């Protein structure tokens, strides 16, 4: 690609086309550019367009394209083609800094990014003059240029904040420090001087303060790994100036914007971070400066307003105080009662206040409010920072701090009492203060688990919380109501049970509140209370205690789903699920009505599933309704099917992917309840379940396998008689599953069910193929998981069809195959089988092989019985069916396919040996005594005694 | 899990955990690039200038930074020194010595460039004129105390053999001056150090180590010996170490604190190396004395003694055990509570290496009551100390038995390290995550994972681990994520991996059976 006008023209045209909204124009242009980007000179052409084009849009487009090109291609990967020619690389590095600095800001940012990508690879070794080139520009006096340099430096150096220490990294930092630290310090001082010279020129100040903010960021990066010698020597300069900047205020720099942080705030935030870094890591050296910073930052907090734009600054500043106040040697800075009082009064209390921004969120953006308030995604908020400071102060001053705050709480409550309508925010702050003061340890599952002993939570509940809960007008002061509900939820482990029981009906009433936050909190609080455990691991609140409120609870829960904004409220749905689970039989009378509502809800959400948690709890609630009702009267299963199948059919027909696995699980649950033969409605669906498309989605596999197992359990005969042509398809599913290392166990579940439930003659013709498939898989990819499942299967087969039949089918595929499998697979691997039922199946199967195939017993091998003993000794391992933890309340019981046939495998072994010994008297005892170790013989003797038989 | 890989990589850096014993000391060796100011105590000791003695007032010319004045003074010195008059030579030499003894900016370079070194070295051999010898030796000593380049000039002018010869001088002050100069040359680095050894400096020095030698002289001698033990890449050769060790051991029993300090530093240099080096020191039976020195009040003694012990316990299990048998564990708690944070840090470092040992040694940490001070350091130590203490916890939890880990958690270590997840140091954060993972593994064995989850959440640890999932550093965020996924995610939707679907329409039937099955 030559660097000529024609090529420039072509490139410009294609760049133009990449901006087209029409994909038919845009895509080919993008493709074309990618196809030519490997050519030499391509990046140079791009930079030329960027520099020379008259069209501003094209210039920006070239800059973006260039940056993306660098991002994709600059890195040289070993053993791969170097995608940028060396001359191009050299040319780029020679020109890019200049080009960046002479470009307008929008382009400058792109090129600055490109420089840092190149720098990440080439700096410092392959780009040795970059730094000195940058430093020279500090002299330029042009702050547009200087800020460009600073920004680039920031993107080059910011990785020092998170990379691991290494010699390579530190050598680079050392090099940077040697070249950069002194000029940066000079620039810092000069910039501060200029701020004074231009103190009245707003435009100049803006540029200068963005320089200062960038310089402060660079300071952080350069000081992060360790305290560099240079900065230790120049600490006075930096810290004195940082301190001055913290205390500086300039009316001109104050912004009117309430939301967006201004330059001054950004700068001060960064300085707080810098001070916190030094306080944490370089305590010894920083000690002389620290008290000054504590004072400055504290003053800053006292004088900073409530606007959102100060949030980051305030939270950084409070976090600084919080981290300092818990260090033993700074204790003295805080211990004076006046200091403590002042921090509490002027820093903590104001930042706990409910601000208008919070009020807006409470009303208009309740979802986010709840996430922040309930789930603790409030890391950077003022309230969180203030709470952390309370906790930090409590480390040394719990008594005094509690004392001070008690005074505040009382006065705020008094204020509130004087005029609740106007002063309700005072009570909110009081509750928040009590909560943050009392909480020493907290978990989602239990709420507060350790409380400050100096705060009487129960008394506060009685005096201040209960009033709001009991208030006849649930819609008055929703914030206070929400606070009260949250109080119950938070301190549920601390409050006595009587108080919780007193709260329950009140919470039920609050489900009716219009405020989303309020009724959501009520639902959540109830849900949490219902999961609390009392004596004997039972629930703390019993169904009997709930009896008087059951109807109201269920009514209100469902009604609250109708309140605007809460139609898919996951907290409510979870509370419904939890209520069902707690109340058990008590819900049966209401189910006919409720199932209609749940089904209706399901129909609605299936149009556009958007709240996964809501949907999950909805299906859980359905499962609970079915299980609880059918436990008492299995016949009602038909009415559930009647209600649910229309919706299910719609879901399956429209292939609502999120819901299909749930539907299969609920159907399994329903089908398993049937006691007689399989209903025709299920049989009609059977062929569809075998469709490959369904099995392509991994999420469908476990529930579908489970459903097919239910079909086999209930309908094996029906399938054999009316759908025999579908058996190959069913086996096809098995084949597909065992081909995959991830799903082979699922294939075996299916196969085991087939062997267990299908009559022998219905599968005779497929048996050989089944085994060949298994052998092929064993040959090609023998994983432990596969071998374990394989062993369970062949032993199950042996139990069902007998050892001789097993041997015949093996040897029919290949002569002496059975012997090989016994020797190479069964004996060495059988101990790996885990699971109670699995081990039992293997024990019984092997006993049969041992005693039914005399050839083995008498000649080829006598395998060790202690192995047998090992898995007869039953361990507590996961069950026969690996549970897929989808719907907890659709869970399947563990199933033992040979439970009826064989109770105790040890007795079976004894009896079988006895039988064998009577067939050929004298041979068995002698063989046993010569080939078994004493320990094994002892075990065997025990089994024989237990079975009351003797070997002859 | 990613943390496991990382821990493998790192564990190989701790003594017996790794597969390659050669890597054991990586931690100290790897830290040779420094951003910080060199440690003050050590840098002062490396080379020493002799400042003017108080009773000898300096002339204004000696104390000025005025280039003109200095240059004139030097011209005068050159004239004097190069002349033949002994009196003038002495005067010139003395003037030079005074210039070189200024505390601020002694004109080393100017003196060298004036070509004076040749004459000074020549004067060293003037046994007929002890004063001249003394002044020349002093001047050269101070030049050698400068940068490597300055030292190089002294050596290249042939001063080494001359100084070694001077060691035997009957004039004690001249011999002492030679000791000092040689100390400065040895302190420059391994190559001059070995050069001195080749020239037979050790026997010449040891010959002066007599019971009647004054304390001041012995101090210098000890310091020079310590510099001959100093520096790695390469270490001083074994034969030289063997020659010096008996005398160093003897000096370790001296009553003078300054001699003790330098003798301890010598031991610390000798033990800062591979296990064979440590063995040589242990075999002298000096461990009980080193432990005794740990109990001294003087920081100048405690620091190098602790460094030596720290080096020894970073050796093999047997070497560590030798230190334990000598009683080091009873001395450490006090040092972990030492008012100086640098001592706390070194003590924590030693503990971290003992904790990297087998569980029997971990048990001894418990028995000797080191866990309480360790947890204190995690809570209240300065950052560098906390970092070492964190390593101790991670090593402990990866090598300790389940019971030992439980015990550590009960002592409050878990809460303390969780608090440190906010540390502004990526490595420390990762090391903590590793410790948390180890603790969870122990909890798994006990079936107490749920309880541990609650504990972690209660003390605010869960929030911090969750927060780390946004960390810029990949290793950190992966480790945090792995912990969250494994222990803290409620509904694990951990369904099967995606399968490579064979192109199947699920037609049942095996493909052609061409091969024999052979398992």
mmCIF file with all atom_site columns, C-alpha atoms in Angstrom, chain A residues 130-269:
data_model
loop_
_atom_site.group_PDB
_atom_site.id
_atom_site.type_symbol
_atom_site.label_atom_id
_atom_site.label_alt_id
_atom_site.label_comp_id
_atom_site.label_asym_id
_atom_site.label_entity_id
_atom_site.label_seq_id
_atom_site.pdbx_PDB_ins_code
_atom_site.Cartn_x
_atom_site.Cartn_y
_atom_site.Cartn_z
_atom_site.occupancy
_atom_site.B_iso_or_equiv
_atom_site.pdbx_formal_charge
_atom_site.auth_seq_id
_atom_site.auth_comp_id
_atom_site.auth_asym_id
_atom_site.auth_atom_id
_atom_site.pdbx_PDB_model_num
ATOM 1   C CA . UNK A 1 130 ? 8.909   7.840  25.214 1.00 0.00 ? 130 UNK A CA 1
ATOM 2   C CA . UNK A 1 131 ? 9.288   9.138  28.740 1.00 0.00 ? 131 UNK A CA 1
ATOM 3   C CA . UNK A 1 132 ? 11.884  11.768 28.012 1.00 0.00 ? 132 UNK A CA 1
ATOM 4   C CA . UNK A 1 133 ? 9.818   12.922 25.048 1.00 0.00 ? 133 UNK A CA 1
ATOM 5   C CA . UNK A 1 134 ? 6.863   13.279 27.359 1.00 0.00 ? 134 UNK A CA 1
ATOM 6   C CA . UNK A 1 135 ? 8.794   15.026 30.098 1.00 0.00 ? 135 UNK A CA 1
ATOM 7   C CA . UNK A 1 136 ? 10.179  17.591 27.684 1.00 0.00 ? 136 UNK A CA 1
ATOM 8   C CA . UNK A 1 137 ? 6.631   18.717 26.982 1.00 0.00 ? 137 UNK A CA 1
ATOM 9   C CA . UNK A 1 138 ? 6.114   19.697 30.588 1.00 0.00 ? 138 UNK A CA 1
ATOM 10  C CA . UNK A 1 139 ? 8.227   22.718 29.741 1.00 0.00 ? 139 UNK A CA 1
ATOM 11  C CA . UNK A 1 140 ? 5.902   23.750 26.926 1.00 0.00 ? 140 UNK A CA 1
ATOM 12  C CA . UNK A 1 141 ? 3.708   25.823 29.199 1.00 0.00 ? 141 UNK A CA 1
ATOM 13  C CA . UNK A 1 142 ? 0.747   24.777 27.073 1.00 0.00 ? 142 UNK A CA 1
ATOM 14  C CA . UNK A 1 143 ? -1.639  23.002 29.400 1.00 0.00 ? 143 UNK A CA 1
ATOM 15  C CA . UNK A 1 144 ? -3.568  21.412 26.582 1.00 0.00 ? 144 UNK A CA 1
ATOM 16  C CA . UNK A 1 145 ? -0.322  19.620 25.720 1.00 0.00 ? 145 UNK A CA 1
ATOM 17  C CA . UNK A 1 146 ? 0.548   18.995 29.350 1.00 0.00 ? 146 UNK A CA 1
ATOM 18  C CA . UNK A 1 147 ? -2.830  17.446 30.128 1.00 0.00 ? 147 UNK A CA 1
ATOM 19  C CA . UNK A 1 148 ? -2.481  15.198 27.104 1.00 0.00 ? 148 UNK A CA 1
ATOM 20  C CA . UNK A 1 149 ? 0.855   14.011 28.458 1.00 0.00 ? 149 UNK A CA 1
ATOM 21  C CA . UNK A 1 150 ? -0.524  13.541 31.956 1.00 0.00 ? 150 UNK A CA 1
ATOM 22  C CA . UNK A 1 151 ? -3.479  11.570 30.695 1.00 0.00 ? 151 UNK A CA 1
ATOM 23  C CA . UNK A 1 152 ? -1.213  9.298  28.682 1.00 0.00 ? 152 UNK A CA 1
ATOM 24  C CA . UNK A 1 153 ? 1.083   8.875  31.637 1.00 0.00 ? 153 UNK A CA 1
ATOM 25  C CA . UNK A 1 154 ? -1.896  7.941  33.772 1.00 0.00 ? 154 UNK A CA 1
ATOM 26  C CA . UNK A 1 155 ? -2.997  5.253  31.375 1.00 0.00 ? 155 UNK A CA 1
ATOM 27  C CA . UNK A 1 156 ? 0.571   3.927  31.232 1.00 0.00 ? 156 UNK A CA 1
ATOM 28  C CA . UNK A 1 157 ? 1.160   3.935  34.973 1.00 0.00 ? 157 UNK A CA 1
ATOM 29  C CA . UNK A 1 158 ? -2.200  3.003  36.431 1.00 0.00 ? 158 UNK A CA 1
ATOM 30  C CA . UNK A 1 159 ? -1.402  -0.684 36.214 1.00 0.00 ? 159 UNK A CA 1
ATOM 31  C CA . UNK A 1 160 ? 1.117   -0.172 39.016 1.00 0.00 ? 160 UNK A CA 1
ATOM 32  C CA . UNK A 1 161 ? -1.918  -0.055 41.276 1.00 0.00 ? 161 UNK A CA 1
ATOM 33  C CA . UNK A 1 162 ? -2.905  -3.635 40.802 1.00 0.00 ? 162 UNK A CA 1
ATOM 34  C CA . UNK A 1 163 ? -0.027  -5.654 39.435 1.00 0.00 ? 163 UNK A CA 1
ATOM 35  C CA . UNK A 1 164 ? 2.031   -8.012 41.499 1.00 0.00 ? 164 UNK A CA 1
ATOM 36  C CA . UNK A 1 165 ? 5.424   -6.942 42.589 1.00 0.00 ? 165 UNK A CA 1
ATOM 37  C CA . UNK A 1 166 ? 8.115   -8.325 40.312 1.00 0.00 ? 166 UNK A CA 1
ATOM 38  C CA . UNK A 1 167 ? 11.629  -7.350 39.440 1.00 0.00 ? 167 UNK A CA 1
ATOM 39  C CA . UNK A 1 168 ? 10.514  -6.479 35.952 1.00 0.00 ? 168 UNK A CA 1
ATOM 40  C CA . UNK A 1 169 ? 7.716   -4.236 37.171 1.00 0.00 ? 169 UNK A CA 1
ATOM 41  C CA . UNK A 1 170 ? 9.837   -2.553 39.769 1.00 0.00 ? 170 UNK A CA 1
ATOM 42  C CA . UNK A 1 171 ? 12.661  -1.949 37.328 1.00 0.00 ? 171 UNK A CA 1
ATOM 43  C CA . UNK A 1 172 ? 10.157  -0.210 35.098 1.00 0.00 ? 172 UNK A CA 1
ATOM 44  C CA . UNK A 1 173 ? 8.827   1.872  37.967 1.00 0.00 ? 173 UNK A CA 1
ATOM 45  C CA . UNK A 1 174 ? 12.349  2.756  38.975 1.00 0.00 ? 174 UNK A CA 1
ATOM 46  C CA . UNK A 1 175 ? 13.067  3.938  35.477 1.00 0.00 ? 175 UNK A CA 1
ATOM 47  C CA . UNK A 1 176 ? 9.862   5.964  35.417 1.00 0.00 ? 176 UNK A CA 1
ATOM 48  C CA . UNK A 1 177 ? 10.690  7.497  38.779 1.00 0.00 ? 177 UNK A CA 1
ATOM 49  C CA . UNK A 1 178 ? 14.185  8.435  37.671 1.00 0.00 ? 178 UNK A CA 1
ATOM 50  C CA . UNK A 1 179 ? 12.915  10.273 34.618 1.00 0.00 ? 179 UNK A CA 1
ATOM 51  C CA . UNK A 1 180 ? 9.520   11.405 35.689 1.00 0.00 ? 180 UNK A CA 1
ATOM 52  C CA . UNK A 1 181 ? 9.305   12.054 39.411 1.00 0.00 ? 181 UNK A CA 1
ATOM 53  C CA . UNK A 1 182 ? 11.365  15.241 39.519 1.00 0.00 ? 182 UNK A CA 1
ATOM 54  C CA . UNK A 1 183 ? 9.703   16.917 36.512 1.00 0.00 ? 183 UNK A CA 1
ATOM 55  C CA . UNK A 1 184 ? 6.293   15.891 37.849 1.00 0.00 ? 184 UNK A CA 1
ATOM 56  C CA . UNK A 1 185 ? 7.098   17.513 41.167 1.00 0.00 ? 185 UNK A CA 1
ATOM 57  C CA . UNK A 1 186 ? 8.258   20.682 39.431 1.00 0.00 ? 186 UNK A CA 1
ATOM 58  C CA . UNK A 1 187 ? 5.103   20.683 37.353 1.00 0.00 ? 187 UNK A CA 1
ATOM 59  C CA . UNK A 1 188 ? 3.001   20.198 40.466 1.00 0.00 ? 188 UNK A CA 1
ATOM 60  C CA . UNK A 1 189 ? 4.574   23.195 42.153 1.00 0.00 ? 189 UNK A CA 1
ATOM 61  C CA . UNK A 1 190 ? 4.399   25.316 39.029 1.00 0.00 ? 190 UNK A CA 1
ATOM 62  C CA . UNK A 1 191 ? 0.756   24.449 38.478 1.00 0.00 ? 191 UNK A CA 1
ATOM 63  C CA . UNK A 1 192 ? -0.128  25.426 42.024 1.00 0.00 ? 192 UNK A CA 1
ATOM 64  C CA . UNK A 1 193 ? 1.681   28.742 41.568 1.00 0.00 ? 193 UNK A CA 1
ATOM 65  C CA . UNK A 1 194 ? -0.220  29.320 38.356 1.00 0.00 ? 194 UNK A CA 1
ATOM 66  C CA . UNK A 1 195 ? -3.480  28.666 40.155 1.00 0.00 ? 195 UNK A CA 1
ATOM 67  C CA . UNK A 1 196 ? -2.654  31.617 42.357 1.00 0.00 ? 196 UNK A CA 1
ATOM 68  C CA . UNK A 1 197 ? -1.675  33.807 39.423 1.00 0.00 ? 197 UNK A CA 1
ATOM 69  C CA . UNK A 1 198 ? -4.882  32.965 37.603 1.00 0.00 ? 198 UNK A CA 1
ATOM 70  C CA . UNK A 1 199 ? -7.082  32.820 40.672 1.00 0.00 ? 199 UNK A CA 1
ATOM 71  C CA . UNK A 1 200 ? -9.750  34.887 38.963 1.00 0.00 ? 200 UNK A CA 1
ATOM 72  C CA . UNK A 1 201 ? -9.643  33.372 35.496 1.00 0.00 ? 201 UNK A CA 1
ATOM 73  C CA . UNK A 1 202 ? -12.170 30.569 35.463 1.00 0.00 ? 202 UNK A CA 1
ATOM 74  C CA . UNK A 1 203 ? -11.080 29.057 32.163 1.00 0.00 ? 203 UNK A CA 1
ATOM 75  C CA . UNK A 1 204 ? -7.455  28.925 33.163 1.00 0.00 ? 204 UNK A CA 1
ATOM 76  C CA . UNK A 1 205 ? -8.394  27.463 36.533 1.00 0.00 ? 205 UNK A CA 1
ATOM 77  C CA . UNK A 1 206 ? -10.383 24.673 34.954 1.00 0.00 ? 206 UNK A CA 1
ATOM 78  C CA . UNK A 1 207 ? -7.432  23.541 32.895 1.00 0.00 ? 207 UNK A CA 1
ATOM 79  C CA . UNK A 1 208 ? -5.039  23.887 35.820 1.00 0.00 ? 208 UNK A CA 1
ATOM 80  C CA . UNK A 1 209 ? -7.261  21.934 38.174 1.00 0.00 ? 209 UNK A CA 1
ATOM 81  C CA . UNK A 1 210 ? -7.669  19.103 35.741 1.00 0.00 ? 210 UNK A CA 1
ATOM 82  C CA . UNK A 1 211 ? -3.868  19.007 35.607 1.00 0.00 ? 211 UNK A CA 1
ATOM 83  C CA . UNK A 1 212 ? -3.745  18.865 39.390 1.00 0.00 ? 212 UNK A CA 1
ATOM 84  C CA . UNK A 1 213 ? -6.288  16.052 39.464 1.00 0.00 ? 213 UNK A CA 1
ATOM 85  C CA . UNK A 1 214 ? -4.231  14.083 36.946 1.00 0.00 ? 214 UNK A CA 1
ATOM 86  C CA . UNK A 1 215 ? -1.014  14.773 38.820 1.00 0.00 ? 215 UNK A CA 1
ATOM 87  C CA . UNK A 1 216 ? -2.640  13.482 42.005 1.00 0.00 ? 216 UNK A CA 1
ATOM 88  C CA . UNK A 1 217 ? -3.688  10.321 40.217 1.00 0.00 ? 217 UNK A CA 1
ATOM 89  C CA . UNK A 1 218 ? -0.151  9.824  38.952 1.00 0.00 ? 218 UNK A CA 1
ATOM 90  C CA . UNK A 1 219 ? 1.085   10.313 42.495 1.00 0.00 ? 219 UNK A CA 1
ATOM 91  C CA . UNK A 1 220 ? -1.148  7.468  43.604 1.00 0.00 ? 220 UNK A CA 1
ATOM 92  C CA . UNK A 1 221 ? 0.072   5.113  40.875 1.00 0.00 ? 221 UNK A CA 1
ATOM 93  C CA . UNK A 1 222 ? 3.741   5.904  41.398 1.00 0.00 ? 222 UNK A CA 1
ATOM 94  C CA . UNK A 1 223 ? 3.486   5.490  45.155 1.00 0.00 ? 223 UNK A CA 1
ATOM 95  C CA . UNK A 1 224 ? 1.357   2.399  45.195 1.00 0.00 ? 224 UNK A CA 1
ATOM 96  C CA . UNK A 1 225 ? 3.844   -0.453 45.143 1.00 0.00 ? 225 UNK A CA 1
ATOM 97  C CA . UNK A 1 226 ? 6.208   0.971  47.700 1.00 0.00 ? 226 UNK A CA 1
ATOM 98  C CA . UNK A 1 227 ? 7.294   4.357  48.977 1.00 0.00 ? 227 UNK A CA 1
ATOM 99  C CA . UNK A 1 228 ? 9.872   5.533  46.448 1.00 0.00 ? 228 UNK A CA 1
ATOM 100 C CA . UNK A 1 229 ? 12.985  7.187  47.739 1.00 0.00 ? 229 UNK A CA 1
ATOM 101 C CA . UNK A 1 230 ? 12.243  10.285 45.714 1.00 0.00 ? 230 UNK A CA 1
ATOM 102 C CA . UNK A 1 231 ? 8.815   10.773 47.202 1.00 0.00 ? 231 UNK A CA 1
ATOM 103 C CA . UNK A 1 232 ? 10.094  10.108 50.693 1.00 0.00 ? 232 UNK A CA 1
ATOM 104 C CA . UNK A 1 233 ? 12.656  12.850 50.193 1.00 0.00 ? 233 UNK A CA 1
ATOM 105 C CA . UNK A 1 234 ? 10.027  15.160 48.745 1.00 0.00 ? 234 UNK A CA 1
ATOM 106 C CA . UNK A 1 235 ? 7.209   14.281 51.074 1.00 0.00 ? 235 UNK A CA 1
ATOM 107 C CA . UNK A 1 236 ? 7.192   17.769 52.551 1.00 0.00 ? 236 UNK A CA 1
ATOM 108 C CA . UNK A 1 237 ? 6.517   19.372 49.179 1.00 0.00 ? 237 UNK A CA 1
ATOM 109 C CA . UNK A 1 238 ? 3.783   16.982 48.189 1.00 0.00 ? 238 UNK A CA 1
ATOM 110 C CA . UNK A 1 239 ? 2.000   16.674 51.477 1.00 0.00 ? 239 UNK A CA 1
ATOM 111 C CA . UNK A 1 240 ? 2.068   20.355 52.272 1.00 0.00 ? 240 UNK A CA 1
ATOM 112 C CA . UNK A 1 241 ? 0.555   21.135 48.908 1.00 0.00 ? 241 UNK A CA 1
ATOM 113 C CA . UNK A 1 242 ? -1.977  18.333 49.120 1.00 0.00 ? 242 UNK A CA 1
ATOM 114 C CA . UNK A 1 243 ? -2.965  19.607 52.502 1.00 0.00 ? 243 UNK A CA 1
ATOM 115 C CA . UNK A 1 244 ? -3.374  23.145 51.175 1.00 0.00 ? 244 UNK A CA 1
ATOM 116 C CA . UNK A 1 245 ? -5.454  21.934 48.264 1.00 0.00 ? 245 UNK A CA 1
ATOM 117 C CA . UNK A 1 246 ? -7.727  20.043 50.616 1.00 0.00 ? 246 UNK A CA 1
ATOM 118 C CA . UNK A 1 247 ? -8.472  23.201 52.519 1.00 0.00 ? 247 UNK A CA 1
ATOM 119 C CA . UNK A 1 248 ? -8.771  25.335 49.439 1.00 0.00 ? 248 UNK A CA 1
ATOM 120 C CA . UNK A 1 249 ? -12.041 26.652 48.218 1.00 0.00 ? 249 UNK A CA 1
ATOM 121 C CA . UNK A 1 250 ? -12.562 28.720 45.140 1.00 0.00 ? 250 UNK A CA 1
ATOM 122 C CA . UNK A 1 251 ? -15.972 30.131 44.426 1.00 0.00 ? 251 UNK A CA 1
ATOM 123 C CA . UNK A 1 252 ? -15.244 30.103 40.718 1.00 0.00 ? 252 UNK A CA 1
ATOM 124 C CA . UNK A 1 253 ? -14.756 26.368 40.694 1.00 0.00 ? 253 UNK A CA 1
ATOM 125 C CA . UNK A 1 254 ? -18.006 25.581 42.400 1.00 0.00 ? 254 UNK A CA 1
ATOM 126 C CA . UNK A 1 255 ? -20.448 24.082 39.985 1.00 0.00 ? 255 UNK A CA 1
ATOM 127 C CA . UNK A 1 256 ? -24.188 24.467 39.855 1.00 0.00 ? 256 UNK A CA 1
ATOM 128 C CA . UNK A 1 257 ? -24.694 20.878 38.850 1.00 0.00 ? 257 UNK A CA 1
ATOM 129 C CA . UNK A 1 258 ? -26.010 18.901 41.798 1.00 0.00 ? 258 UNK A CA 1
ATOM 130 C CA . UNK A 1 259 ? -25.231 15.456 40.429 1.00 0.00 ? 259 UNK A CA 1
ATOM 131 C CA . UNK A 1 260 ? -21.908 15.587 38.623 1.00 0.00 ? 260 UNK A CA 1
ATOM 132 C CA . UNK A 1 261 ? -18.781 16.009 40.739 1.00 0.00 ? 261 UNK A CA 1
ATOM 133 C CA . UNK A 1 262 ? -16.795 19.128 39.860 1.00 0.00 ? 262 UNK A CA 1
ATOM 134 C CA . UNK A 1 263 ? -13.029 19.420 39.388 1.00 0.00 ? 263 UNK A CA 1
ATOM 135 C CA . UNK A 1 264 ? -12.484 20.518 42.950 1.00 0.00 ? 264 UNK A CA 1
ATOM 136 C CA . UNK A 1 265 ? -14.347 17.495 44.302 1.00 0.00 ? 265 UNK A CA 1
ATOM 137 C CA . UNK A 1 266 ? -12.479 15.090 42.036 1.00 0.00 ? 266 UNK A CA 1
ATOM 138 C CA . UNK A 1 267 ? -9.158  16.541 43.086 1.00 0.00 ? 267 UNK A CA 1
ATOM 139 C CA . UNK A 1 268 ? -9.975  16.418 46.782 1.00 0.00 ? 268 UNK A CA 1
ATOM 140 C CA . UNK A 1 269 ? -11.278 12.862 46.501 1.00 0.00 ? 269 UNK A CA 1
#
